Amino acid sequence: MNDGLAETYCNCMEDVKRRLAVVNTVAKGKLSTGSELFDYEFVSVQIRKSLELVAFASMTANKKLYAEAHANFANHWKAKVMLEYLKHLHPGFYPQPIILDHVKELGGKHFKHFENVKDGFLTQEDFVTLYELCSEVLHTWNPFTNKVRHIDFKRSVAEWVQRIERLLKLHRMRFVDREEIWVVDMATSTDGKVHAFVATPRS
């Protein structure tokens, strides 16, 4: 791949890794603003940006779609609407988490067989829930309200991060205009960095 698109995608995923690492540091109590509420607001920014990177990175293989997605993002700030819009542009935009099942040799060539991860990852429904929870936290509190300043993430921040990481650890990306796919490893054994490998699906 010499068009730089895979590199752009991997750079987006490296950004996700860095942001989630910071969130994990806060979740483990190793980094704090000194206020629990401020900590939640801080991690909300990092998680929301991570989700946006996941959603938009899939468009990098088609610059036109990427530009269109970004140009219309301001009109689709609600996660459910945003995902529907992205599906319209690219039905297979969402990463598919996979695991390597086995490798077989045929005719002197090695073929890798992957299975889809069944559970424990951030689904598209989870994406909507988490994105909107993060968005709510980012709104300025009304100083005249009688409501208690309380943040409910439904799950622990650490669990949300685990679900995002399970989604991305090893995942498959499909594209609109090509048969090939990318198999993306978030921490390749050679250097620990994100790499995207071209693959051709076979039945």
Short mmCIF file of C-alpha atoms in Angstrom, two decimals:
data_model
loop_
_atom_site.label_atom_id
_atom_site.label_comp_id
_atom_site.label_asym_id
_atom_site.label_seq_id
_atom_site.Cartn_x
_atom_site.Cartn_y
_atom_site.Cartn_z
CA MET A 1 0.00 0.00 0.00
CA ASN A 2 1.76 3.14 -1.14
CA ASP A 3 -1.14 5.58 -1.17
CA GLY A 4 -0.69 6.48 2.49
CA LEU A 5 -4.27 5.63 3.39
CA ALA A 6 -3.37 2.73 5.66
CA GLU A 7 -0.79 4.92 7.38
CA THR A 8 -3.44 7.58 7.98
CA TYR A 9 -5.79 4.98 9.43
CA CYS A 10 -3.08 3.58 11.69
CA ASN A 11 -2.20 7.07 12.89
CA CYS A 12 -5.84 7.55 13.91
CA MET A 13 -5.74 4.28 15.83
CA GLU A 14 -2.47 5.27 17.54
CA ASP A 15 -4.26 8.44 18.68
CA VAL A 16 -7.07 6.29 20.09
CA LYS A 17 -4.52 4.17 21.98
CA ARG A 18 -2.89 7.25 23.52
CA ARG A 19 -6.21 8.73 24.60
CA LEU A 20 -7.44 5.48 26.13
CA ALA A 21 -4.13 5.07 27.96
CA VAL A 22 -4.68 8.46 29.60
CA VAL A 23 -8.26 7.51 30.50
CA ASN A 24 -6.99 4.29 32.09
CA THR A 25 -4.46 6.26 34.10
CA VAL A 26 -7.26 8.42 35.51
CA ALA A 27 -9.51 5.40 36.10
CA LYS A 28 -6.74 3.74 38.14
CA GLY A 29 -6.35 6.86 40.27
CA LYS A 30 -2.82 7.56 39.04
CA LEU A 31 -3.80 10.91 37.53
CA SER A 32 -6.37 13.37 38.84
CA THR A 33 -7.43 16.98 38.57
CA GLY A 34 -8.22 16.94 42.26
CA SER A 35 -11.97 16.80 41.61
CA GLU A 36 -13.92 13.64 40.76
CA LEU A 37 -16.35 15.64 38.62
CA PHE A 38 -13.50 17.30 36.72
CA ASP A 39 -11.89 13.89 36.24
CA TYR A 40 -15.10 12.59 34.65
CA GLU A 41 -15.29 15.64 32.42
CA PHE A 42 -11.67 15.14 31.36
CA VAL A 43 -12.09 11.45 30.50
CA SER A 44 -15.35 12.24 28.70
CA VAL A 45 -13.46 14.45 26.26
CA GLN A 46 -10.86 11.74 25.63
CA ILE A 47 -13.45 8.97 25.20
CA ARG A 48 -15.65 11.03 22.90
CA LYS A 49 -12.69 11.96 20.70
CA SER A 50 -11.67 8.29 20.64
CA LEU A 51 -15.13 7.29 19.45
CA GLU A 52 -15.08 9.96 16.76
CA LEU A 53 -11.70 8.64 15.57
CA VAL A 54 -13.11 5.11 15.38
CA ALA A 55 -16.10 6.32 13.37
CA PHE A 56 -14.26 8.57 10.95
CA ALA A 57 -11.04 6.58 10.51
CA SER A 58 -12.93 4.02 8.41
CA MET A 59 -13.53 6.77 5.85
CA THR A 60 -9.80 7.31 5.28
CA ALA A 61 -9.75 4.67 2.55
CA ASN A 62 -12.01 6.96 0.56
CA LYS A 63 -11.03 10.61 0.86
CA LYS A 64 -14.28 11.81 -0.69
CA LEU A 65 -16.35 9.98 1.93
CA TYR A 66 -14.05 11.23 4.68
CA ALA A 67 -14.50 14.84 3.56
CA GLU A 68 -18.27 14.40 3.29
CA ALA A 69 -18.51 12.81 6.73
CA HIS A 70 -16.58 15.64 8.36
CA ALA A 71 -18.41 18.35 6.47
CA ASN A 72 -21.74 17.07 7.76
CA PHE A 73 -20.65 16.19 11.29
CA ALA A 74 -21.89 19.50 12.72
CA ASN A 75 -25.39 18.56 11.57
CA HIS A 76 -25.22 15.07 13.09
CA TRP A 77 -23.87 15.61 16.59
CA LYS A 78 -26.19 13.02 18.10
CA ALA A 79 -24.45 9.66 17.96
CA LYS A 80 -27.44 7.67 16.68
CA VAL A 81 -27.97 10.08 13.81
CA MET A 82 -24.25 10.25 13.12
CA LEU A 83 -23.93 6.47 12.87
CA GLU A 84 -26.92 6.25 10.57
CA TYR A 85 -25.31 8.87 8.36
CA LEU A 86 -22.01 7.00 8.30
CA LYS A 87 -23.84 3.77 7.44
CA HIS A 88 -25.42 5.61 4.51
CA LEU A 89 -21.96 6.61 3.26
CA HIS A 90 -20.34 3.26 4.01
CA PRO A 91 -22.49 0.37 5.32
CA GLY A 92 -19.43 -1.54 6.57
CA PHE A 93 -17.78 1.40 8.33
CA TYR A 94 -17.80 -0.12 11.82
CA PRO A 95 -14.79 -2.26 12.82
CA GLN A 96 -15.39 -6.00 13.17
CA PRO A 97 -13.34 -7.46 16.05
CA ILE A 98 -11.74 -10.78 15.13
CA ILE A 99 -9.42 -13.44 16.50
CA LEU A 100 -7.00 -15.65 14.60
CA ASP A 101 -8.52 -19.14 14.58
CA HIS A 102 -5.95 -21.11 12.61
CA VAL A 103 -3.43 -21.00 9.78
CA LYS A 104 -3.31 -23.60 7.02
CA GLU A 105 -0.94 -24.19 4.16
CA LEU A 106 -2.28 -24.85 0.69
CA GLY A 107 -0.21 -25.02 -2.46
CA GLY A 108 2.79 -23.55 -0.68
CA LYS A 109 0.79 -20.57 0.54
CA HIS A 110 -0.36 -19.81 4.06
CA PHE A 111 -3.99 -18.88 4.65
CA LYS A 112 -5.17 -17.39 7.91
CA HIS A 113 -8.68 -18.04 9.18
CA PHE A 114 -10.26 -15.51 11.50
CA GLU A 115 -13.39 -15.81 13.64
CA ASN A 116 -15.56 -12.88 14.70
CA VAL A 117 -15.43 -11.92 18.36
CA LYS A 118 -18.85 -12.69 19.80
CA ASP A 119 -19.16 -10.42 22.82
CA GLY A 120 -17.47 -8.13 25.31
CA PHE A 121 -16.67 -5.41 22.76
CA LEU A 122 -18.17 -1.99 22.09
CA THR A 123 -21.18 -2.60 19.84
CA GLN A 124 -22.77 0.11 17.74
CA GLU A 125 -25.52 0.35 20.35
CA ASP A 126 -22.87 0.78 23.05
CA PHE A 127 -21.24 3.43 20.89
CA VAL A 128 -24.44 5.48 20.87
CA THR A 129 -24.90 5.11 24.63
CA LEU A 130 -21.33 6.01 25.53
CA TYR A 131 -21.04 8.89 23.08
CA GLU A 132 -24.20 10.52 24.34
CA LEU A 133 -23.20 10.01 27.99
CA CYS A 134 -19.90 11.74 27.27
CA SER A 135 -21.68 14.54 25.44
CA GLU A 136 -24.00 15.15 28.39
CA VAL A 137 -21.05 15.46 30.76
CA LEU A 138 -19.46 18.10 28.55
CA HIS A 139 -22.39 20.48 28.94
CA THR A 140 -21.84 23.23 31.51
CA TRP A 141 -23.80 22.67 34.70
CA ASN A 142 -26.68 25.05 35.31
CA PRO A 143 -25.79 26.87 38.55
CA PHE A 144 -29.48 27.52 39.28
CA THR A 145 -30.66 23.94 39.05
CA ASN A 146 -31.55 21.97 42.15
CA LYS A 147 -30.39 18.73 40.58
CA VAL A 148 -27.45 16.96 42.20
CA ARG A 149 -24.28 17.16 40.13
CA HIS A 150 -24.03 13.46 39.46
CA ILE A 151 -22.46 11.56 36.58
CA ASP A 152 -23.67 8.06 35.78
CA PHE A 153 -21.69 6.26 33.08
CA LYS A 154 -23.81 3.11 33.48
CA ARG A 155 -20.59 1.09 33.55
CA SER A 156 -17.23 1.89 35.08
CA VAL A 157 -14.90 3.98 32.93
CA ALA A 158 -12.41 1.10 33.02
CA GLU A 159 -15.02 -1.30 31.60
CA TRP A 160 -15.92 1.09 28.79
CA VAL A 161 -12.23 1.34 27.89
CA GLN A 162 -11.93 -2.46 27.93
CA ARG A 163 -14.86 -2.74 25.52
CA ILE A 164 -13.32 -0.24 23.12
CA GLU A 165 -9.97 -2.02 23.32
CA ARG A 166 -11.61 -5.41 22.68
CA LEU A 167 -13.35 -3.92 19.64
CA LEU A 168 -10.08 -2.69 18.19
CA LYS A 169 -7.39 -5.11 19.43
CA LEU A 170 -7.51 -7.07 16.16
CA HIS A 171 -10.18 -5.94 13.75
CA ARG A 172 -11.26 -6.10 10.14
CA MET A 173 -12.13 -3.08 8.02
CA ARG A 174 -14.19 -3.31 4.85
CA PHE A 175 -14.42 -0.63 2.18
CA VAL A 176 -17.00 0.69 -0.24
CA ASP A 177 -15.09 0.44 -3.50
CA ARG A 178 -12.72 -2.52 -3.15
CA GLU A 179 -12.80 -6.23 -2.45
CA GLU A 180 -9.72 -6.22 -0.25
CA ILE A 181 -9.97 -5.70 3.48
CA TRP A 182 -7.55 -4.51 6.13
CA VAL A 183 -6.72 -6.67 9.11
CA VAL A 184 -5.64 -4.17 11.75
CA ASP A 185 -3.44 -5.18 14.68
CA MET A 186 -3.35 -2.51 17.40
CA ALA A 187 -0.07 -3.77 18.89
CA THR A 188 1.93 -5.76 16.35
CA SER A 189 4.50 -8.04 17.96
CA THR A 190 7.41 -6.57 15.98
CA ASP A 191 7.17 -3.00 17.31
CA GLY A 192 4.02 -2.70 19.41
CA LYS A 193 2.52 -0.23 16.96
CA VAL A 194 -0.68 -0.29 14.90
CA HIS A 195 -0.37 -1.93 11.50
CA ALA A 196 -2.94 -2.61 8.78
CA PHE A 197 -2.40 -5.68 6.61
CA VAL A 198 -4.09 -6.11 3.23
CA ALA A 199 -6.10 -9.30 2.90
CA THR A 200 -8.40 -10.81 0.29
CA PRO A 201 -11.42 -12.63 1.74
CA ARG A 202 -11.93 -16.20 0.66
CA SER A 203 -14.87 -18.46 1.31
#
